[in-house]
Short mmCIF file of N, CA and C in Angstrom, two decimals:
data_model
loop_
_atom_site.label_atom_id
_atom_site.label_comp_id
_atom_site.label_asym_id
_atom_site.label_seq_id
_atom_site.Cartn_x
_atom_site.Cartn_y
_atom_site.Cartn_z
N MET A 256 81.22 119.15 123.76
CA MET A 256 81.55 119.21 122.42
C MET A 256 80.74 117.81 121.91
N ASP A 257 79.93 118.01 120.93
CA ASP A 257 79.06 117.06 120.33
C ASP A 257 79.89 116.29 119.25
N ASP A 258 79.22 115.54 118.55
CA ASP A 258 79.78 114.21 117.59
C ASP A 258 80.43 115.08 116.64
N LYS A 259 79.41 116.34 116.18
CA LYS A 259 80.19 116.70 114.98
C LYS A 259 81.52 117.97 115.32
N ALA A 260 81.38 118.40 116.67
CA ALA A 260 82.78 118.73 117.05
C ALA A 260 83.74 118.10 117.15
N ALA A 261 83.50 116.86 117.67
CA ALA A 261 84.44 115.96 117.78
C ALA A 261 85.17 115.36 116.74
N ASP A 262 84.02 115.30 115.24
CA ASP A 262 85.14 115.09 113.88
C ASP A 262 85.84 116.11 113.66
N VAL A 263 85.55 117.39 113.74
CA VAL A 263 86.16 118.67 113.45
C VAL A 263 87.28 118.54 114.35
N ALA A 264 87.40 118.30 115.54
CA ALA A 264 88.62 118.08 116.33
C ALA A 264 89.48 116.79 115.81
N LEU A 265 89.03 115.96 115.43
CA LEU A 265 89.86 114.72 114.93
C LEU A 265 90.32 115.10 113.53
N GLU A 266 89.58 115.96 112.67
CA GLU A 266 90.45 116.57 111.65
C GLU A 266 91.07 117.52 111.72
N ARG A 267 91.16 118.19 112.66
CA ARG A 267 92.04 119.34 113.06
C ARG A 267 93.40 118.58 113.35
N PHE A 268 93.30 117.62 114.13
CA PHE A 268 94.38 117.02 114.82
C PHE A 268 95.19 116.19 113.40
N LEU A 269 94.40 115.77 112.50
CA LEU A 269 95.22 115.03 111.57
C LEU A 269 95.88 116.01 110.64
N ASP A 270 95.46 117.08 110.51
CA ASP A 270 96.08 118.49 109.65
C ASP A 270 97.00 118.61 110.14
N ALA A 271 96.87 118.70 111.38
CA ALA A 271 98.26 119.19 112.10
C ALA A 271 99.24 118.16 112.25
N LEU A 272 99.05 117.03 112.21
CA LEU A 272 100.17 116.13 112.00
C LEU A 272 100.62 115.86 110.47
N TRP A 273 99.72 116.41 109.70
CA TRP A 273 100.22 116.53 107.95
C TRP A 273 101.18 117.38 108.05
N LEU A 274 100.65 118.47 108.92
CA LEU A 274 101.34 119.75 108.33
C LEU A 274 102.71 119.81 109.30
N GLU A 275 102.79 119.65 110.66
CA GLU A 275 103.82 119.58 111.36
C GLU A 275 104.78 118.46 111.15
N ASP A 276 104.41 117.11 111.10
CA ASP A 276 105.35 115.92 110.75
C ASP A 276 105.44 115.59 109.56
N GLY A 277 104.51 115.94 108.65
CA GLY A 277 104.57 115.44 107.10
C GLY A 277 104.57 113.67 107.10
N LEU A 278 103.24 113.49 107.77
CA LEU A 278 102.96 111.85 108.12
C LEU A 278 102.20 111.49 106.72
N ALA A 279 102.47 110.24 106.01
CA ALA A 279 101.70 109.80 105.04
C ALA A 279 100.55 109.60 105.25
N ALA A 280 99.68 109.46 103.98
CA ALA A 280 98.50 109.27 103.80
C ALA A 280 98.11 108.14 104.55
N HIS A 281 98.62 107.03 104.55
CA HIS A 281 98.36 105.44 104.98
C HIS A 281 98.58 105.77 106.62
N THR A 282 99.48 106.54 107.14
CA THR A 282 99.49 106.65 108.62
C THR A 282 98.57 107.52 109.35
N LEU A 283 98.25 108.74 108.47
CA LEU A 283 97.11 109.42 108.85
C LEU A 283 95.64 108.64 108.79
N ALA A 284 95.48 107.76 107.94
CA ALA A 284 94.34 106.97 108.06
C ALA A 284 94.35 105.91 108.98
N ALA A 285 95.41 105.53 109.22
CA ALA A 285 95.35 104.61 110.52
C ALA A 285 95.43 105.25 111.83
N TYR A 286 96.04 106.10 111.93
CA TYR A 286 95.40 107.09 113.26
C TYR A 286 94.02 107.45 113.32
N ARG A 287 93.26 108.04 112.08
CA ARG A 287 91.68 108.06 112.32
C ARG A 287 90.87 106.99 112.54
N SER A 288 91.71 105.82 111.92
CA SER A 288 90.92 104.61 112.24
C SER A 288 90.91 104.58 113.95
N ASP A 289 92.44 104.34 114.45
CA ASP A 289 92.53 103.91 115.56
C ASP A 289 91.41 104.93 116.74
N LEU A 290 91.64 106.30 116.25
CA LEU A 290 90.79 107.34 117.21
C LEU A 290 89.21 106.98 117.38
N GLN A 291 88.75 106.75 115.93
CA GLN A 291 87.34 106.26 115.63
C GLN A 291 87.13 105.16 116.68
N GLN A 292 87.99 104.08 116.57
CA GLN A 292 87.63 103.05 117.30
C GLN A 292 87.46 103.19 118.81
N PHE A 293 88.46 103.96 119.34
CA PHE A 293 88.45 104.28 120.62
C PHE A 293 87.08 105.20 120.98
N ALA A 294 86.96 105.96 120.16
CA ALA A 294 85.41 106.93 120.48
C ALA A 294 84.34 105.97 120.19
N ALA A 295 84.48 104.73 119.30
CA ALA A 295 83.27 103.81 119.08
C ALA A 295 83.20 103.08 120.65
N TRP A 296 84.47 102.61 121.20
CA TRP A 296 84.53 101.65 122.41
C TRP A 296 83.77 102.43 123.34
N LEU A 297 84.39 103.98 123.64
CA LEU A 297 83.92 105.00 124.69
C LEU A 297 82.49 104.79 124.72
N ALA A 298 81.84 105.08 123.39
CA ALA A 298 80.33 105.00 123.40
C ALA A 298 79.91 103.64 123.42
N ASP A 299 79.95 102.50 122.90
CA ASP A 299 79.38 101.22 123.14
C ASP A 299 79.82 100.60 124.41
N THR A 300 81.19 100.74 124.96
CA THR A 300 81.50 99.50 126.23
C THR A 300 82.03 100.49 127.26
N GLY A 301 82.54 101.77 127.20
CA GLY A 301 82.93 102.54 128.26
C GLY A 301 82.11 102.57 129.17
N PRO A 302 82.52 103.48 130.26
CA PRO A 302 82.06 103.76 131.53
C PRO A 302 80.63 104.54 131.37
N GLY A 303 80.33 105.34 130.42
CA GLY A 303 79.67 106.51 129.87
C GLY A 303 78.70 105.80 129.04
N SER A 304 78.78 104.46 128.71
CA SER A 304 78.14 104.14 127.67
C SER A 304 76.60 104.04 127.59
N ALA A 305 75.64 103.41 126.82
CA ALA A 305 74.27 103.34 126.98
C ALA A 305 74.29 102.27 128.06
N ARG A 306 75.04 101.20 127.87
CA ARG A 306 74.96 100.21 129.00
C ARG A 306 74.96 100.54 130.32
N ALA A 307 75.68 101.59 130.40
CA ALA A 307 75.78 102.05 131.97
C ALA A 307 74.71 102.91 132.47
N GLY A 308 73.79 103.50 131.30
CA GLY A 308 72.88 104.05 131.70
C GLY A 308 73.21 105.63 131.69
N GLN A 309 74.48 105.84 131.03
CA GLN A 309 74.87 107.55 130.95
C GLN A 309 75.18 107.71 129.88
N ALA A 310 75.36 109.21 129.74
CA ALA A 310 75.48 109.60 128.41
C ALA A 310 76.92 109.45 127.98
N ALA A 311 77.24 108.80 126.56
CA ALA A 311 78.58 108.27 126.36
C ALA A 311 79.46 109.40 126.31
N LEU A 312 80.74 108.78 126.55
CA LEU A 312 81.91 109.89 126.36
C LEU A 312 82.45 110.41 125.12
N ALA A 313 82.89 111.37 125.30
CA ALA A 313 83.69 111.50 124.05
C ALA A 313 85.07 111.30 123.97
N LEU A 314 85.76 111.62 123.17
CA LEU A 314 87.04 111.62 123.08
C LEU A 314 87.94 112.38 124.18
N HIS A 315 87.44 113.61 124.05
CA HIS A 315 88.11 114.45 125.19
C HIS A 315 87.78 114.51 126.34
N GLN A 316 86.63 113.64 126.89
CA GLN A 316 86.30 113.58 128.31
C GLN A 316 86.93 112.24 128.84
N ALA A 317 87.36 111.51 127.95
CA ALA A 317 88.10 110.15 128.61
C ALA A 317 89.15 110.46 129.59
N ARG A 318 89.25 109.88 130.61
CA ARG A 318 90.05 109.77 131.63
C ARG A 318 91.16 108.69 131.65
N GLU A 319 92.06 108.74 132.36
CA GLU A 319 93.02 107.41 132.52
C GLU A 319 92.66 106.13 132.69
N ALA A 320 91.56 106.35 133.33
CA ALA A 320 91.10 104.84 133.71
C ALA A 320 90.35 104.23 132.28
N GLU A 321 89.68 105.25 131.57
CA GLU A 321 89.14 104.61 130.16
C GLU A 321 90.08 104.53 129.19
N VAL A 322 91.05 105.24 129.26
CA VAL A 322 92.42 104.88 128.13
C VAL A 322 93.02 103.57 128.54
N LEU A 323 93.24 103.34 129.90
CA LEU A 323 93.88 102.02 130.31
C LEU A 323 93.16 100.94 130.27
N ALA A 324 91.53 100.99 130.22
CA ALA A 324 90.61 99.99 130.15
C ALA A 324 90.52 99.50 128.74
N TYR A 325 90.34 100.74 127.80
CA TYR A 325 90.44 100.23 126.43
C TYR A 325 91.68 99.59 125.74
N ILE A 326 93.05 100.04 126.50
CA ILE A 326 94.22 99.83 125.84
C ILE A 326 94.34 98.41 126.65
N ALA A 327 93.88 97.95 127.46
CA ALA A 327 93.88 96.82 127.97
C ALA A 327 92.79 95.69 127.33
N TRP A 328 91.88 96.03 126.94
CA TRP A 328 90.82 95.57 126.12
C TRP A 328 91.19 95.16 124.87
N ARG A 329 91.61 96.00 124.21
CA ARG A 329 92.35 95.77 122.73
C ARG A 329 93.56 94.82 122.91
N HIS A 330 94.45 95.25 124.04
CA HIS A 330 95.83 94.05 123.96
C HIS A 330 95.28 92.63 124.30
N ALA A 331 94.35 92.45 124.95
CA ALA A 331 93.59 90.96 124.78
C ALA A 331 93.62 90.41 123.66
N ARG A 332 93.18 91.32 122.70
CA ARG A 332 92.83 90.58 121.42
C ARG A 332 94.01 90.56 120.44
N GLY A 333 95.19 91.27 120.70
CA GLY A 333 96.41 91.41 119.87
C GLY A 333 97.69 91.41 120.70
N LYS A 334 98.53 91.76 119.73
CA LYS A 334 99.95 91.87 120.09
C LYS A 334 100.58 93.32 120.76
N ALA A 335 101.52 92.98 121.57
CA ALA A 335 102.17 94.12 122.31
C ALA A 335 102.53 95.50 121.37
N THR A 336 102.75 95.10 120.26
CA THR A 336 103.23 95.97 118.92
C THR A 336 102.00 96.98 118.64
N SER A 337 100.87 96.32 118.49
CA SER A 337 99.31 96.80 118.41
C SER A 337 99.24 97.66 119.40
N ALA A 338 99.20 97.44 120.57
CA ALA A 338 98.94 98.00 121.94
C ALA A 338 99.68 99.33 122.09
N ASN A 339 101.01 99.29 121.96
CA ASN A 339 101.81 100.38 121.87
C ASN A 339 101.83 101.44 120.79
N ARG A 340 101.25 100.87 119.46
CA ARG A 340 100.95 101.79 118.31
C ARG A 340 99.90 102.53 118.93
N ARG A 341 98.70 101.93 119.46
CA ARG A 341 97.21 102.58 119.60
C ARG A 341 97.87 103.50 120.81
N LEU A 342 98.54 103.31 121.77
CA LEU A 342 98.90 104.08 122.94
C LEU A 342 99.73 105.09 122.40
N THR A 343 100.49 105.18 121.23
CA THR A 343 101.25 106.09 120.75
C THR A 343 100.11 106.95 120.18
N VAL A 344 99.33 106.82 119.20
CA VAL A 344 98.14 107.41 118.67
C VAL A 344 97.36 108.31 119.87
N LEU A 345 96.92 107.52 120.96
CA LEU A 345 96.33 108.56 122.02
C LEU A 345 97.38 109.37 122.64
N ARG A 346 98.42 109.22 122.58
CA ARG A 346 99.35 110.01 123.54
C ARG A 346 99.39 111.15 122.70
N ARG A 347 99.61 110.91 121.43
CA ARG A 347 99.83 112.49 120.25
C ARG A 347 98.32 113.00 120.26
N PHE A 348 97.14 112.44 120.15
CA PHE A 348 95.87 112.94 120.25
C PHE A 348 95.72 113.96 121.49
N TYR A 349 96.26 113.46 122.73
CA TYR A 349 95.95 113.83 124.04
C TYR A 349 96.87 115.16 123.99
N ARG A 350 98.08 115.19 123.63
CA ARG A 350 99.03 115.94 123.85
C ARG A 350 98.71 117.30 122.78
N TRP A 351 97.92 116.92 121.63
CA TRP A 351 97.80 117.99 120.92
C TRP A 351 96.47 118.59 121.62
N ALA A 352 95.43 117.83 121.90
CA ALA A 352 94.33 118.37 122.46
C ALA A 352 94.48 119.24 123.81
N LEU A 353 95.30 119.17 124.31
CA LEU A 353 96.15 119.61 125.40
C LEU A 353 96.64 120.89 125.24
N ARG A 354 97.27 121.17 124.04
CA ARG A 354 98.04 122.13 123.49
C ARG A 354 96.87 123.16 122.90
N GLU A 355 95.75 122.67 122.22
CA GLU A 355 94.90 123.20 122.16
C GLU A 355 93.65 123.65 122.65
N GLY A 356 93.91 123.44 124.12
CA GLY A 356 92.90 123.72 124.88
C GLY A 356 91.63 122.89 125.03
N LEU A 357 91.59 121.91 124.38
CA LEU A 357 90.20 120.63 124.28
C LEU A 357 89.86 120.37 125.53
N VAL A 358 91.33 119.87 126.31
CA VAL A 358 91.28 119.04 127.24
C VAL A 358 92.32 119.72 128.32
N ALA A 359 91.80 119.41 130.02
CA ALA A 359 92.34 120.25 130.95
C ALA A 359 93.51 119.32 131.36
N GLU A 360 93.71 117.86 131.05
CA GLU A 360 94.87 117.19 131.08
C GLU A 360 95.20 115.79 130.36
N ASP A 361 96.12 115.28 130.25
CA ASP A 361 96.62 114.58 129.12
C ASP A 361 96.38 113.02 130.21
N PRO A 362 95.29 112.02 129.63
CA PRO A 362 94.97 111.05 130.48
C PRO A 362 95.91 109.89 130.06
N THR A 363 96.93 110.12 129.07
CA THR A 363 98.08 109.11 128.78
C THR A 363 99.21 109.36 129.49
N LEU A 364 99.33 110.58 130.18
CA LEU A 364 100.85 110.81 130.83
C LEU A 364 101.51 109.78 131.90
N LYS A 365 100.52 108.88 132.43
CA LYS A 365 101.24 108.04 133.19
C LYS A 365 101.14 106.63 132.37
N LEU A 366 100.75 106.32 131.38
CA LEU A 366 100.60 105.09 130.96
C LEU A 366 101.65 104.67 130.61
N LEU A 367 102.27 103.33 130.68
CA LEU A 367 103.75 102.83 129.99
C LEU A 367 103.15 101.91 128.87
N PRO A 368 104.14 101.68 128.13
CA PRO A 368 103.98 100.82 127.00
C PRO A 368 104.27 99.61 127.35
N ALA A 369 103.02 98.54 126.74
CA ALA A 369 103.25 97.00 127.09
C ALA A 369 104.62 96.50 126.65
N LYS A 370 105.03 95.61 127.17
CA LYS A 370 106.17 95.19 127.18
C LYS A 370 106.24 94.03 125.92
N ARG A 371 107.17 94.15 125.00
CA ARG A 371 107.41 93.03 123.85
C ARG A 371 108.27 92.17 124.16
N LEU A 372 107.77 90.85 123.41
CA LEU A 372 108.62 89.82 123.57
C LEU A 372 109.79 89.90 122.62
N GLN A 373 110.96 89.33 123.06
CA GLN A 373 111.88 89.57 121.80
C GLN A 373 111.71 88.64 120.72
N ARG A 374 111.97 89.29 119.38
CA ARG A 374 111.39 88.55 118.26
C ARG A 374 112.72 87.51 117.92
N GLN A 375 112.55 86.41 117.66
CA GLN A 375 113.43 85.55 117.08
C GLN A 375 113.53 85.61 115.48
N ILE A 376 115.08 86.12 114.97
CA ILE A 376 115.32 86.47 113.82
C ILE A 376 115.70 85.06 113.05
N LYS A 377 114.96 84.80 112.18
CA LYS A 377 115.37 83.59 111.32
C LYS A 377 115.96 83.76 110.27
N THR A 378 117.27 83.31 110.17
CA THR A 378 118.00 83.27 108.90
C THR A 378 118.34 82.11 108.24
N LEU A 379 118.59 82.25 107.06
CA LEU A 379 118.99 80.92 106.59
C LEU A 379 120.46 80.19 106.56
N THR A 380 120.48 78.93 106.47
CA THR A 380 121.73 78.42 106.73
C THR A 380 122.59 78.82 105.15
N GLN A 381 123.81 78.29 105.49
CA GLN A 381 124.74 78.44 103.90
C GLN A 381 124.14 77.58 103.09
N MET A 382 123.73 76.53 103.46
CA MET A 382 123.50 75.55 102.47
C MET A 382 122.33 75.92 101.90
N GLN A 383 121.10 76.58 102.57
CA GLN A 383 119.68 77.12 101.97
C GLN A 383 120.20 78.25 100.90
N VAL A 384 121.28 79.02 101.60
CA VAL A 384 121.34 80.21 100.33
C VAL A 384 121.90 79.57 99.38
N GLU A 385 122.64 78.82 99.50
CA GLU A 385 123.47 78.11 98.31
C GLU A 385 122.19 77.66 97.23
N ARG A 386 121.58 76.99 97.93
CA ARG A 386 120.33 76.23 97.28
C ARG A 386 119.82 77.27 96.52
N LEU A 387 118.94 78.61 97.33
CA LEU A 387 118.29 79.69 96.85
C LEU A 387 119.02 79.88 95.54
N LEU A 388 120.46 80.46 95.62
CA LEU A 388 121.04 80.91 94.57
C LEU A 388 121.27 80.40 93.14
N GLN A 389 121.34 78.97 93.39
CA GLN A 389 121.35 78.22 92.44
C GLN A 389 119.92 77.63 91.65
N ALA A 390 118.83 77.97 92.33
CA ALA A 390 117.65 77.59 92.05
C ALA A 390 117.13 78.09 90.20
N PRO A 391 117.60 79.64 90.21
CA PRO A 391 117.24 79.96 88.79
C PRO A 391 117.99 79.34 87.64
N ALA A 392 117.28 79.15 86.68
CA ALA A 392 118.10 78.23 85.31
C ALA A 392 118.88 79.41 84.58
N VAL A 393 120.07 79.71 84.95
CA VAL A 393 120.56 81.00 84.03
C VAL A 393 120.92 80.66 82.72
N ASP A 394 120.63 79.51 82.09
CA ASP A 394 120.84 79.53 80.80
C ASP A 394 119.58 80.26 79.73
N GLU A 395 118.56 80.74 80.58
CA GLU A 395 117.06 81.53 80.21
C GLU A 395 117.47 82.96 80.60
N PRO A 396 116.99 83.98 79.79
CA PRO A 396 116.98 85.10 80.07
C PRO A 396 115.98 85.50 81.52
N LEU A 397 115.17 84.89 82.02
CA LEU A 397 114.31 85.17 83.11
C LEU A 397 115.23 84.62 84.22
N GLY A 398 115.72 83.45 84.28
CA GLY A 398 116.46 82.80 85.09
C GLY A 398 117.80 83.60 85.33
N LEU A 399 118.36 84.19 84.47
CA LEU A 399 119.77 85.02 84.45
C LEU A 399 119.07 86.00 85.69
N ARG A 400 117.75 86.67 85.16
CA ARG A 400 117.46 88.09 85.77
C ARG A 400 117.60 87.64 87.20
N ASP A 401 116.70 86.39 87.67
CA ASP A 401 116.27 86.13 88.69
C ASP A 401 117.50 85.92 89.67
N ARG A 402 118.48 85.23 88.84
CA ARG A 402 119.68 84.87 89.91
C ARG A 402 120.49 86.19 90.25
N ALA A 403 120.29 87.17 89.41
CA ALA A 403 121.53 88.57 89.37
C ALA A 403 120.39 89.03 90.31
N MET A 404 118.82 88.97 90.59
CA MET A 404 118.27 89.81 91.69
C MET A 404 118.60 89.16 93.22
N LEU A 405 118.93 87.76 93.01
CA LEU A 405 119.04 87.03 94.39
C LEU A 405 120.18 87.49 95.08
N GLU A 406 121.26 87.53 93.83
CA GLU A 406 122.51 87.75 94.29
C GLU A 406 122.66 89.02 95.04
N LEU A 407 122.00 90.24 94.11
CA LEU A 407 122.19 91.59 94.70
C LEU A 407 121.24 91.48 95.96
N MET A 408 120.12 90.97 96.19
CA MET A 408 119.55 91.02 97.48
C MET A 408 120.32 90.78 98.63
N TYR A 409 121.08 89.29 98.32
CA TYR A 409 121.66 88.97 99.12
C TYR A 409 123.20 89.51 99.80
N ALA A 410 123.91 90.22 98.67
CA ALA A 410 125.08 91.04 98.92
C ALA A 410 124.72 92.40 99.62
N SER A 411 123.81 92.95 99.15
CA SER A 411 123.45 94.18 99.78
C SER A 411 122.43 94.33 100.95
N GLY A 412 121.75 93.28 101.43
CA GLY A 412 120.44 92.95 102.18
C GLY A 412 119.34 93.74 101.63
N LEU A 413 118.97 94.03 100.83
CA LEU A 413 117.90 94.66 100.47
C LEU A 413 116.67 94.32 100.99
N ARG A 414 115.81 94.76 101.20
CA ARG A 414 114.08 94.14 101.42
C ARG A 414 113.85 93.89 99.75
N VAL A 415 112.75 92.91 99.56
CA VAL A 415 112.24 92.32 98.32
C VAL A 415 111.65 93.96 97.83
N SER A 416 110.75 94.52 98.41
CA SER A 416 110.19 95.75 97.94
C SER A 416 111.15 96.82 97.32
N GLU A 417 112.55 96.83 97.87
CA GLU A 417 113.38 97.69 97.56
C GLU A 417 114.04 97.24 96.37
N LEU A 418 114.21 95.62 96.22
CA LEU A 418 115.00 95.32 95.12
C LEU A 418 114.04 95.36 93.89
N VAL A 419 112.77 95.20 93.85
CA VAL A 419 111.78 95.30 92.86
C VAL A 419 111.61 96.57 92.51
N GLY A 420 111.80 97.65 92.96
CA GLY A 420 111.52 98.95 92.89
C GLY A 420 112.90 99.78 92.51
N LEU A 421 113.84 98.93 92.23
CA LEU A 421 114.89 99.57 91.75
C LEU A 421 115.02 99.86 90.29
N ARG A 422 115.38 101.00 90.05
CA ARG A 422 115.82 101.22 88.45
C ARG A 422 117.35 101.20 88.04
N LEU A 423 117.55 100.98 86.81
CA LEU A 423 119.02 100.83 86.20
C LEU A 423 119.78 101.92 86.64
N HIS A 424 118.97 103.32 86.73
CA HIS A 424 120.12 104.36 86.77
C HIS A 424 120.47 104.76 88.39
N GLU A 425 119.72 103.65 89.32
CA GLU A 425 120.16 103.64 90.55
C GLU A 425 121.38 102.43 90.93
N LEU A 426 121.81 101.99 89.99
CA LEU A 426 122.99 100.93 89.95
C LEU A 426 124.13 101.41 89.45
N SER A 427 125.16 101.46 90.46
CA SER A 427 126.62 101.90 89.92
C SER A 427 127.65 100.60 89.86
N LEU A 428 127.66 99.83 88.75
CA LEU A 428 128.43 98.94 88.90
C LEU A 428 130.02 99.38 88.82
N PRO A 429 130.55 100.47 88.30
CA PRO A 429 131.95 100.82 88.87
C PRO A 429 132.26 101.10 90.04
N ASP A 430 131.42 101.60 90.79
CA ASP A 430 131.32 101.95 92.48
C ASP A 430 130.98 101.05 93.07
N GLN A 431 130.17 99.82 92.58
CA GLN A 431 129.66 98.79 93.39
C GLN A 431 128.76 99.43 94.39
N VAL A 432 127.77 100.25 94.25
CA VAL A 432 126.57 100.93 95.17
C VAL A 432 125.56 101.16 94.20
N VAL A 433 124.99 100.76 95.22
CA VAL A 433 123.31 101.23 94.60
C VAL A 433 122.40 101.93 95.45
N ARG A 434 121.64 103.12 94.94
CA ARG A 434 120.85 104.00 95.47
C ARG A 434 119.57 103.53 95.93
N VAL A 435 118.93 103.35 97.12
CA VAL A 435 117.80 102.60 97.52
C VAL A 435 116.82 103.49 98.01
N GLN A 436 115.75 103.58 97.51
CA GLN A 436 114.67 104.13 98.01
C GLN A 436 113.66 103.55 99.21
N GLY A 437 114.32 103.38 100.52
CA GLY A 437 113.69 102.43 101.46
C GLY A 437 112.43 102.73 102.04
N LYS A 438 111.96 102.36 103.20
CA LYS A 438 111.01 102.74 103.94
C LYS A 438 110.82 104.29 104.30
N GLY A 439 109.49 104.58 104.06
CA GLY A 439 109.29 105.88 104.45
C GLY A 439 110.04 107.13 103.90
N ASP A 440 110.32 106.56 102.55
CA ASP A 440 110.81 107.28 101.39
C ASP A 440 112.11 107.79 101.58
N LYS A 441 112.91 106.86 102.35
CA LYS A 441 114.27 107.40 102.90
C LYS A 441 115.09 106.79 101.59
N GLU A 442 116.13 107.67 101.45
CA GLU A 442 117.05 107.17 100.57
C GLU A 442 118.63 106.74 101.18
N ARG A 443 118.95 105.69 100.62
CA ARG A 443 120.44 105.36 101.33
C ARG A 443 121.09 104.87 100.16
N LEU A 444 122.55 104.95 100.19
CA LEU A 444 123.56 104.22 99.13
C LEU A 444 123.66 102.82 100.02
N VAL A 445 124.04 101.84 99.26
CA VAL A 445 124.24 100.47 99.59
C VAL A 445 125.28 100.00 98.82
N PRO A 446 126.42 99.22 99.45
CA PRO A 446 127.40 98.89 98.76
C PRO A 446 127.04 97.38 98.36
N PHE A 447 127.51 96.88 97.43
CA PHE A 447 127.20 95.22 97.15
C PHE A 447 128.75 94.98 96.40
N GLY A 448 128.96 93.61 96.64
CA GLY A 448 130.09 92.88 95.79
C GLY A 448 129.83 92.03 94.95
#
């Protein structure tokens, strides 16, 4: 498989993801970028690179050792979550390539995800929340609007992006419910007090 055939395989893989899973354009772009970076690493740094004096490996020629070396190399420069995302992309690509008959075996089959540190959730104290809610000047229209937005966000647990994307028809004051379009275009009903 030459470079042009590898590009065609990459496009076929991305088309399959779009058709089968309905992934968003940004997600597909991230998948493309991750796979292109791995292919570039194989060509520049991997065991079959010009530095090693051999022909560069293509994506479909990578073995478990190359995938593991790449993940370790990238993980040394980033977070566990990023390493796990890259591993997920590679897993999906190689499972698709195996299904399509482009590879004989999946080099990601035995690889384990990187361990993630537990994130410390930062919360506001009651005093901080009270100061935040008192900050807008409610005697001005914009201050009143800001106060209402802060109250709604606090009472319902909305993300800022969800709050600023709300439309008036999505808010039901009698039922004390708001219809929210969240991450991944998922819609949910959220009660508020």
